Amino acid sequence: LMRRHRVAPEQTVAIGDEERDVTAAREAGIASIAVSWGLSRREALEAAHPTAIVDAPAELERLILDGPAAATP
């Protein structure tokens, strides 16, 4: 999909609610944002080491619009 749309990995982010989403993003060479309100518990997501974890949709919006500096570690 990135290749088809000519989007570089550094311009792409995967958003998911499971550890496997974070792993898939890492394997694709892209950043990942884990959302804590989905299938996996926050602790499990932290163990997967996503680029960022958000706890609310407003945080996700802020992170996407403002970039990594808006992430909550």
PDB file of N, CA and C in Angstrom:
ATOM      1  N   LEU A   1       0.833  -1.187   0.000  1.00  0.00           N
ATOM      2  CA  LEU A   1       0.000   0.000   0.000  1.00  0.00           C
ATOM      3  C   LEU A   1       0.880   1.253   0.000  1.00  0.00           C
ATOM      4  N   MET A   2       1.908   1.268   0.840  1.00  0.00           N
ATOM      5  CA  MET A   2       2.801   2.431   0.882  1.00  0.00           C
ATOM      6  C   MET A   2       3.486   2.609  -0.471  1.00  0.00           C
ATOM      7  N   ARG A   3       3.943   1.513  -1.035  1.00  0.00           N
ATOM      8  CA  ARG A   3       4.621   1.576  -2.331  1.00  0.00           C
ATOM      9  C   ARG A   3       3.665   2.085  -3.407  1.00  0.00           C
ATOM     10  N   ARG A   4       2.453   1.545  -3.414  1.00  0.00           N
ATOM     11  CA  ARG A   4       1.469   1.941  -4.426  1.00  0.00           C
ATOM     12  C   ARG A   4       1.174   3.439  -4.365  1.00  0.00           C
ATOM     13  N   HIS A   5       1.121   3.985  -3.151  1.00  0.00           N
ATOM     14  CA  HIS A   5       0.796   5.405  -2.979  1.00  0.00           C
ATOM     15  C   HIS A   5       2.042   6.284  -2.834  1.00  0.00           C
ATOM     16  N   ARG A   6       3.206   5.640  -2.976  1.00  0.00           N
ATOM     17  CA  ARG A   6       4.492   6.350  -2.899  1.00  0.00           C
ATOM     18  C   ARG A   6       4.638   7.150  -1.616  1.00  0.00           C
ATOM     19  N   VAL A   7       4.375   6.468  -0.513  1.00  0.00           N
ATOM     20  CA  VAL A   7       4.511   7.054   0.812  1.00  0.00           C
ATOM     21  C   VAL A   7       5.691   6.376   1.501  1.00  0.00           C
ATOM     22  N   ALA A   8       6.601   7.177   1.998  1.00  0.00           N
ATOM     23  CA  ALA A   8       7.791   6.652   2.664  1.00  0.00           C
ATOM     24  C   ALA A   8       7.437   6.107   4.047  1.00  0.00           C
ATOM     25  N   PRO A   9       8.188   5.115   4.522  1.00  0.00           N
ATOM     26  CA  PRO A   9       7.926   4.565   5.859  1.00  0.00           C
ATOM     27  C   PRO A   9       7.927   5.629   6.961  1.00  0.00           C
ATOM     28  N   GLU A  10       8.806   6.610   6.850  1.00  0.00           N
ATOM     29  CA  GLU A  10       8.855   7.648   7.887  1.00  0.00           C
ATOM     30  C   GLU A  10       7.658   8.598   7.836  1.00  0.00           C
ATOM     31  N   GLN A  11       6.813   8.464   6.820  1.00  0.00           N
ATOM     32  CA  GLN A  11       5.591   9.258   6.711  1.00  0.00           C
ATOM     33  C   GLN A  11       4.355   8.434   7.070  1.00  0.00           C
ATOM     34  N   THR A  12       4.587   7.248   7.598  1.00  0.00           N
ATOM     35  CA  THR A  12       3.503   6.296   7.836  1.00  0.00           C
ATOM     36  C   THR A  12       3.459   5.885   9.297  1.00  0.00           C
ATOM     37  N   VAL A  13       2.274   5.656   9.800  1.00  0.00           N
ATOM     38  CA  VAL A  13       2.113   5.150  11.158  1.00  0.00           C
ATOM     39  C   VAL A  13       0.986   4.113  11.159  1.00  0.00           C
ATOM     40  N   ALA A  14       1.200   3.055  11.925  1.00  0.00           N
ATOM     41  CA  ALA A  14       0.164   2.042  12.109  1.00  0.00           C
ATOM     42  C   ALA A  14      -0.493   2.287  13.463  1.00  0.00           C
ATOM     43  N   ILE A  15      -1.784   2.149  13.511  1.00  0.00           N
ATOM     44  CA  ILE A  15      -2.538   2.324  14.750  1.00  0.00           C
ATOM     45  C   ILE A  15      -3.224   1.003  15.048  1.00  0.00           C
ATOM     46  N   GLY A  16      -3.013   0.493  16.264  1.00  0.00           N
ATOM     47  CA  GLY A  16      -3.608  -0.786  16.594  1.00  0.00           C
ATOM     48  C   GLY A  16      -3.850  -0.960  18.072  1.00  0.00           C
ATOM     49  N   ASP A  17      -4.549  -2.053  18.398  1.00  0.00           N
ATOM     50  CA  ASP A  17      -4.891  -2.308  19.795  1.00  0.00           C
ATOM     51  C   ASP A  17      -4.368  -3.652  20.293  1.00  0.00           C
ATOM     52  N   GLU A  18      -3.461  -4.255  19.527  1.00  0.00           N
ATOM     53  CA  GLU A  18      -2.880  -5.536  19.928  1.00  0.00           C
ATOM     54  C   GLU A  18      -1.372  -5.515  19.721  1.00  0.00           C
ATOM     55  N   GLU A  19      -0.700  -6.392  20.447  1.00  0.00           N
ATOM     56  CA  GLU A  19       0.757  -6.489  20.324  1.00  0.00           C
ATOM     57  C   GLU A  19       1.161  -6.834  18.894  1.00  0.00           C
ATOM     58  N   ARG A  20       0.378  -7.671  18.243  1.00  0.00           N
ATOM     59  CA  ARG A  20       0.724  -8.061  16.876  1.00  0.00           C
ATOM     60  C   ARG A  20       0.659  -6.882  15.916  1.00  0.00           C
ATOM     61  N   ASP A  21      -0.134  -5.873  16.215  1.00  0.00           N
ATOM     62  CA  ASP A  21      -0.166  -4.662  15.393  1.00  0.00           C
ATOM     63  C   ASP A  21       1.161  -3.912  15.505  1.00  0.00           C
ATOM     64  N   VAL A  22       1.681  -3.840  16.721  1.00  0.00           N
ATOM     65  CA  VAL A  22       2.966  -3.180  16.959  1.00  0.00           C
ATOM     66  C   VAL A  22       4.078  -3.954  16.260  1.00  0.00           C
ATOM     67  N   THR A  23       4.042  -5.261  16.370  1.00  0.00           N
ATOM     68  CA  THR A  23       5.051  -6.112  15.718  1.00  0.00           C
ATOM     69  C   THR A  23       5.000  -5.953  14.201  1.00  0.00           C
ATOM     70  N   ALA A  24       3.813  -5.941  13.639  1.00  0.00           N
ATOM     71  CA  ALA A  24       3.662  -5.784  12.188  1.00  0.00           C
ATOM     72  C   ALA A  24       4.221  -4.438  11.730  1.00  0.00           C
ATOM     73  N   ALA A  25       3.956  -3.399  12.493  1.00  0.00           N
ATOM     74  CA  ALA A  25       4.489  -2.073  12.149  1.00  0.00           C
ATOM     75  C   ALA A  25       6.014  -2.093  12.168  1.00  0.00           C
ATOM     76  N   ARG A  26       6.575  -2.681  13.212  1.00  0.00           N
ATOM     77  CA  ARG A  26       8.034  -2.759  13.315  1.00  0.00           C
ATOM     78  C   ARG A  26       8.618  -3.518  12.124  1.00  0.00           C
ATOM     79  N   GLU A  27       8.003  -4.627  11.772  1.00  0.00           N
ATOM     80  CA  GLU A  27       8.481  -5.430  10.645  1.00  0.00           C
ATOM     81  C   GLU A  27       8.359  -4.679   9.317  1.00  0.00           C
ATOM     82  N   ALA A  28       7.391  -3.771   9.223  1.00  0.00           N
ATOM     83  CA  ALA A  28       7.217  -2.969   8.016  1.00  0.00           C
ATOM     84  C   ALA A  28       8.114  -1.732   8.025  1.00  0.00           C
ATOM     85  N   GLY A  29       8.787  -1.499   9.150  1.00  0.00           N
ATOM     86  CA  GLY A  29       9.679  -0.346   9.251  1.00  0.00           C
ATOM     87  C   GLY A  29       8.967   0.968   9.458  1.00  0.00           C
ATOM     88  N   ILE A  30       7.781   0.912  10.088  1.00  0.00           N
ATOM     89  CA  ILE A  30       7.018   2.141  10.327  1.00  0.00           C
ATOM     90  C   ILE A  30       6.738   2.319  11.819  1.00  0.00           C
ATOM     91  N   ALA A  31       6.378   3.537  12.188  1.00  0.00           N
ATOM     92  CA  ALA A  31       6.029   3.862  13.566  1.00  0.00           C
ATOM     93  C   ALA A  31       4.708   3.195  13.930  1.00  0.00           C
ATOM     94  N   SER A  32       4.489   3.044  15.236  1.00  0.00           N
ATOM     95  CA  SER A  32       3.232   2.449  15.691  1.00  0.00           C
ATOM     96  C   SER A  32       2.665   3.240  16.864  1.00  0.00           C
ATOM     97  N   ILE A  33       1.357   3.364  16.859  1.00  0.00           N
ATOM     98  CA  ILE A  33       0.637   3.960  17.984  1.00  0.00           C
ATOM     99  C   ILE A  33      -0.322   2.894  18.490  1.00  0.00           C
ATOM    100  N   ALA A  34      -0.155   2.519  19.734  1.00  0.00           N
ATOM    101  CA  ALA A  34      -1.045   1.543  20.351  1.00  0.00           C
ATOM    102  C   ALA A  34      -2.144   2.281  21.110  1.00  0.00           C
ATOM    103  N   VAL A  35      -3.371   1.818  20.958  1.00  0.00           N
ATOM    104  CA  VAL A  35      -4.496   2.397  21.686  1.00  0.00           C
ATOM    105  C   VAL A  35      -4.892   1.442  22.807  1.00  0.00           C
ATOM    106  N   SER A  36      -5.017   1.971  24.007  1.00  0.00           N
ATOM    107  CA  SER A  36      -5.219   1.119  25.181  1.00  0.00           C
ATOM    108  C   SER A  36      -6.666   0.700  25.412  1.00  0.00           C
ATOM    109  N   TRP A  37      -7.590   1.177  24.606  1.00  0.00           N
ATOM    110  CA  TRP A  37      -9.000   0.850  24.835  1.00  0.00           C
ATOM    111  C   TRP A  37      -9.505  -0.299  23.970  1.00  0.00           C
ATOM    112  N   GLY A  38      -8.601  -1.055  23.393  1.00  0.00           N
ATOM    113  CA  GLY A  38      -9.008  -2.154  22.525  1.00  0.00           C
ATOM    114  C   GLY A  38      -8.860  -3.508  23.182  1.00  0.00           C
ATOM    115  N   LEU A  39      -8.411  -4.481  22.419  1.00  0.00           N
ATOM    116  CA  LEU A  39      -8.334  -5.860  22.885  1.00  0.00           C
ATOM    117  C   LEU A  39      -7.259  -6.109  23.940  1.00  0.00           C
ATOM    118  N   SER A  40      -6.092  -5.520  23.771  1.00  0.00           N
ATOM    119  CA  SER A  40      -4.980  -5.809  24.684  1.00  0.00           C
ATOM    120  C   SER A  40      -4.918  -4.820  25.835  1.00  0.00           C
ATOM    121  N   ARG A  41      -4.424  -5.307  26.959  1.00  0.00           N
ATOM    122  CA  ARG A  41      -4.226  -4.445  28.121  1.00  0.00           C
ATOM    123  C   ARG A  41      -3.032  -3.540  27.889  1.00  0.00           C
ATOM    124  N   ARG A  42      -3.033  -2.390  28.551  1.00  0.00           N
ATOM    125  CA  ARG A  42      -1.952  -1.414  28.388  1.00  0.00           C
ATOM    126  C   ARG A  42      -0.593  -2.037  28.686  1.00  0.00           C
ATOM    127  N   GLU A  43      -0.513  -2.845  29.717  1.00  0.00           N
ATOM    128  CA  GLU A  43       0.753  -3.467  30.103  1.00  0.00           C
ATOM    129  C   GLU A  43       1.318  -4.333  28.970  1.00  0.00           C
ATOM    130  N   ALA A  44       0.451  -5.073  28.307  1.00  0.00           N
ATOM    131  CA  ALA A  44       0.876  -5.920  27.194  1.00  0.00           C
ATOM    132  C   ALA A  44       1.353  -5.062  26.025  1.00  0.00           C
ATOM    133  N   LEU A  45       0.657  -3.961  25.786  1.00  0.00           N
ATOM    134  CA  LEU A  45       1.074  -3.058  24.715  1.00  0.00           C
ATOM    135  C   LEU A  45       2.429  -2.437  25.029  1.00  0.00           C
ATOM    136  N   GLU A  46       2.631  -2.034  26.274  1.00  0.00           N
ATOM    137  CA  GLU A  46       3.922  -1.461  26.671  1.00  0.00           C
ATOM    138  C   GLU A  46       5.055  -2.444  26.427  1.00  0.00           C
ATOM    139  N   ALA A  47       4.814  -3.711  26.719  1.00  0.00           N
ATOM    140  CA  ALA A  47       5.831  -4.745  26.535  1.00  0.00           C
ATOM    141  C   ALA A  47       6.204  -4.934  25.065  1.00  0.00           C
ATOM    142  N   ALA A  48       5.297  -4.565  24.157  1.00  0.00           N
ATOM    143  CA  ALA A  48       5.556  -4.680  22.721  1.00  0.00           C
ATOM    144  C   ALA A  48       6.384  -3.505  22.193  1.00  0.00           C
ATOM    145  N   HIS A  49       6.531  -2.453  22.982  1.00  0.00           N
ATOM    146  CA  HIS A  49       7.348  -1.280  22.655  1.00  0.00           C
ATOM    147  C   HIS A  49       6.885  -0.528  21.402  1.00  0.00           C
ATOM    148  N   PRO A  50       5.639  -0.052  21.415  1.00  0.00           N
ATOM    149  CA  PRO A  50       5.194   0.779  20.293  1.00  0.00           C
ATOM    150  C   PRO A  50       5.901   2.136  20.346  1.00  0.00           C
ATOM    151  N   THR A  51       5.796   2.887  19.277  1.00  0.00           N
ATOM    152  CA  THR A  51       6.354   4.235  19.249  1.00  0.00           C
ATOM    153  C   THR A  51       5.667   5.103  20.299  1.00  0.00           C
ATOM    154  N   ALA A  52       4.368   4.917  20.450  1.00  0.00           N
ATOM    155  CA  ALA A  52       3.585   5.666  21.445  1.00  0.00           C
ATOM    156  C   ALA A  52       2.374   4.834  21.846  1.00  0.00           C
ATOM    157  N   ILE A  53       1.854   5.138  23.034  1.00  0.00           N
ATOM    158  CA  ILE A  53       0.604   4.536  23.511  1.00  0.00           C
ATOM    159  C   ILE A  53      -0.314   5.677  23.901  1.00  0.00           C
ATOM    160  N   VAL A  54      -1.573   5.581  23.501  1.00  0.00           N
ATOM    161  CA  VAL A  54      -2.552   6.595  23.875  1.00  0.00           C
ATOM    162  C   VAL A  54      -3.706   5.929  24.609  1.00  0.00           C
ATOM    163  N   ASP A  55      -4.311   6.688  25.521  1.00  0.00           N
ATOM    164  CA  ASP A  55      -5.383   6.163  26.357  1.00  0.00           C
ATOM    165  C   ASP A  55      -6.760   6.720  26.013  1.00  0.00           C
ATOM    166  N   ALA A  56      -6.814   7.639  25.056  1.00  0.00           N
ATOM    167  CA  ALA A  56      -8.094   8.244  24.687  1.00  0.00           C
ATOM    168  C   ALA A  56      -8.028   8.717  23.235  1.00  0.00           C
ATOM    169  N   PRO A  57      -9.172   8.725  22.559  1.00  0.00           N
ATOM    170  CA  PRO A  57      -9.183   9.185  21.170  1.00  0.00           C
ATOM    171  C   PRO A  57      -8.614  10.602  21.002  1.00  0.00           C
ATOM    172  N   ALA A  58      -8.858  11.483  21.948  1.00  0.00           N
ATOM    173  CA  ALA A  58      -8.330  12.850  21.839  1.00  0.00           C
ATOM    174  C   ALA A  58      -6.802  12.847  21.836  1.00  0.00           C
ATOM    175  N   GLU A  59      -6.193  11.940  22.604  1.00  0.00           N
ATOM    176  CA  GLU A  59      -4.730  11.818  22.594  1.00  0.00           C
ATOM    177  C   GLU A  59      -4.242  11.351  21.231  1.00  0.00           C
ATOM    178  N   LEU A  60      -4.961  10.419  20.631  1.00  0.00           N
ATOM    179  CA  LEU A  60      -4.593   9.912  19.311  1.00  0.00           C
ATOM    180  C   LEU A  60      -4.653  11.044  18.292  1.00  0.00           C
ATOM    181  N   GLU A  61      -5.722  11.801  18.324  1.00  0.00           N
ATOM    182  CA  GLU A  61      -5.862  12.935  17.408  1.00  0.00           C
ATOM    183  C   GLU A  61      -4.716  13.929  17.596  1.00  0.00           C
ATOM    184  N   ARG A  62      -4.418  14.277  18.834  1.00  0.00           N
ATOM    185  CA  ARG A  62      -3.346  15.228  19.125  1.00  0.00           C
ATOM    186  C   ARG A  62      -2.003  14.701  18.629  1.00  0.00           C
ATOM    187  N   LEU A  63      -1.743  13.432  18.858  1.00  0.00           N
ATOM    188  CA  LEU A  63      -0.482  12.835  18.438  1.00  0.00           C
ATOM    189  C   LEU A  63      -0.339  12.854  16.915  1.00  0.00           C
ATOM    190  N   ILE A  64      -1.403  12.542  16.212  1.00  0.00           N
ATOM    191  CA  ILE A  64      -1.351  12.548  14.749  1.00  0.00           C
ATOM    192  C   ILE A  64      -1.177  13.955  14.215  1.00  0.00           C
ATOM    193  N   LEU A  65      -1.901  14.897  14.779  1.00  0.00           N
ATOM    194  CA  LEU A  65      -1.833  16.273  14.279  1.00  0.00           C
ATOM    195  C   LEU A  65      -0.572  17.007  14.696  1.00  0.00           C
ATOM    196  N   ASP A  66      -0.083  16.750  15.926  1.00  0.00           N
ATOM    197  CA  ASP A  66       1.046  17.504  16.461  1.00  0.00           C
ATOM    198  C   ASP A  66       2.380  16.752  16.362  1.00  0.00           C
ATOM    199  N   GLY A  67       2.334  15.475  16.043  1.00  0.00           N
ATOM    200  CA  GLY A  67       3.564  14.713  15.903  1.00  0.00           C
ATOM    201  C   GLY A  67       4.022  14.074  17.196  1.00  0.00           C
ATOM    202  N   PRO A  68       5.168  13.387  17.147  1.00  0.00           N
ATOM    203  CA  PRO A  68       5.662  12.606  18.290  1.00  0.00           C
ATOM    204  C   PRO A  68       5.875  13.399  19.573  1.00  0.00           C
ATOM    205  N   ALA A  69       6.119  14.690  19.486  1.00  0.00           N
ATOM    206  CA  ALA A  69       6.325  15.491  20.695  1.00  0.00           C
ATOM    207  C   ALA A  69       5.087  15.482  21.589  1.00  0.00           C
ATOM    208  N   ALA A  70       3.924  15.183  21.015  1.00  0.00           N
ATOM    209  CA  ALA A  70       2.677  15.167  21.790  1.00  0.00           C
ATOM    210  C   ALA A  70       2.446  13.834  22.491  1.00  0.00           C
ATOM    211  N   ALA A  71       3.317  12.871  22.271  1.00  0.00           N
ATOM    212  CA  ALA A  71       3.137  11.527  22.843  1.00  0.00           C
ATOM    213  C   ALA A  71       3.326  11.546  24.340  1.00  0.00           C
ATOM    214  N   THR A  72       2.546  10.706  25.015  1.00  0.00           N
ATOM    215  CA  THR A  72       2.704  10.496  26.449  1.00  0.00           C
ATOM    216  C   THR A  72       3.512   9.228  26.631  1.00  0.00           C
ATOM    217  N   PRO A  73       4.716   9.331  27.230  1.00  0.00           N
ATOM    218  CA  PRO A  73       5.554   8.113  27.381  1.00  0.00           C
ATOM    219  C   PRO A  73       4.909   7.065  28.257  1.00  0.00           C
TER     220      PRO A  73
END
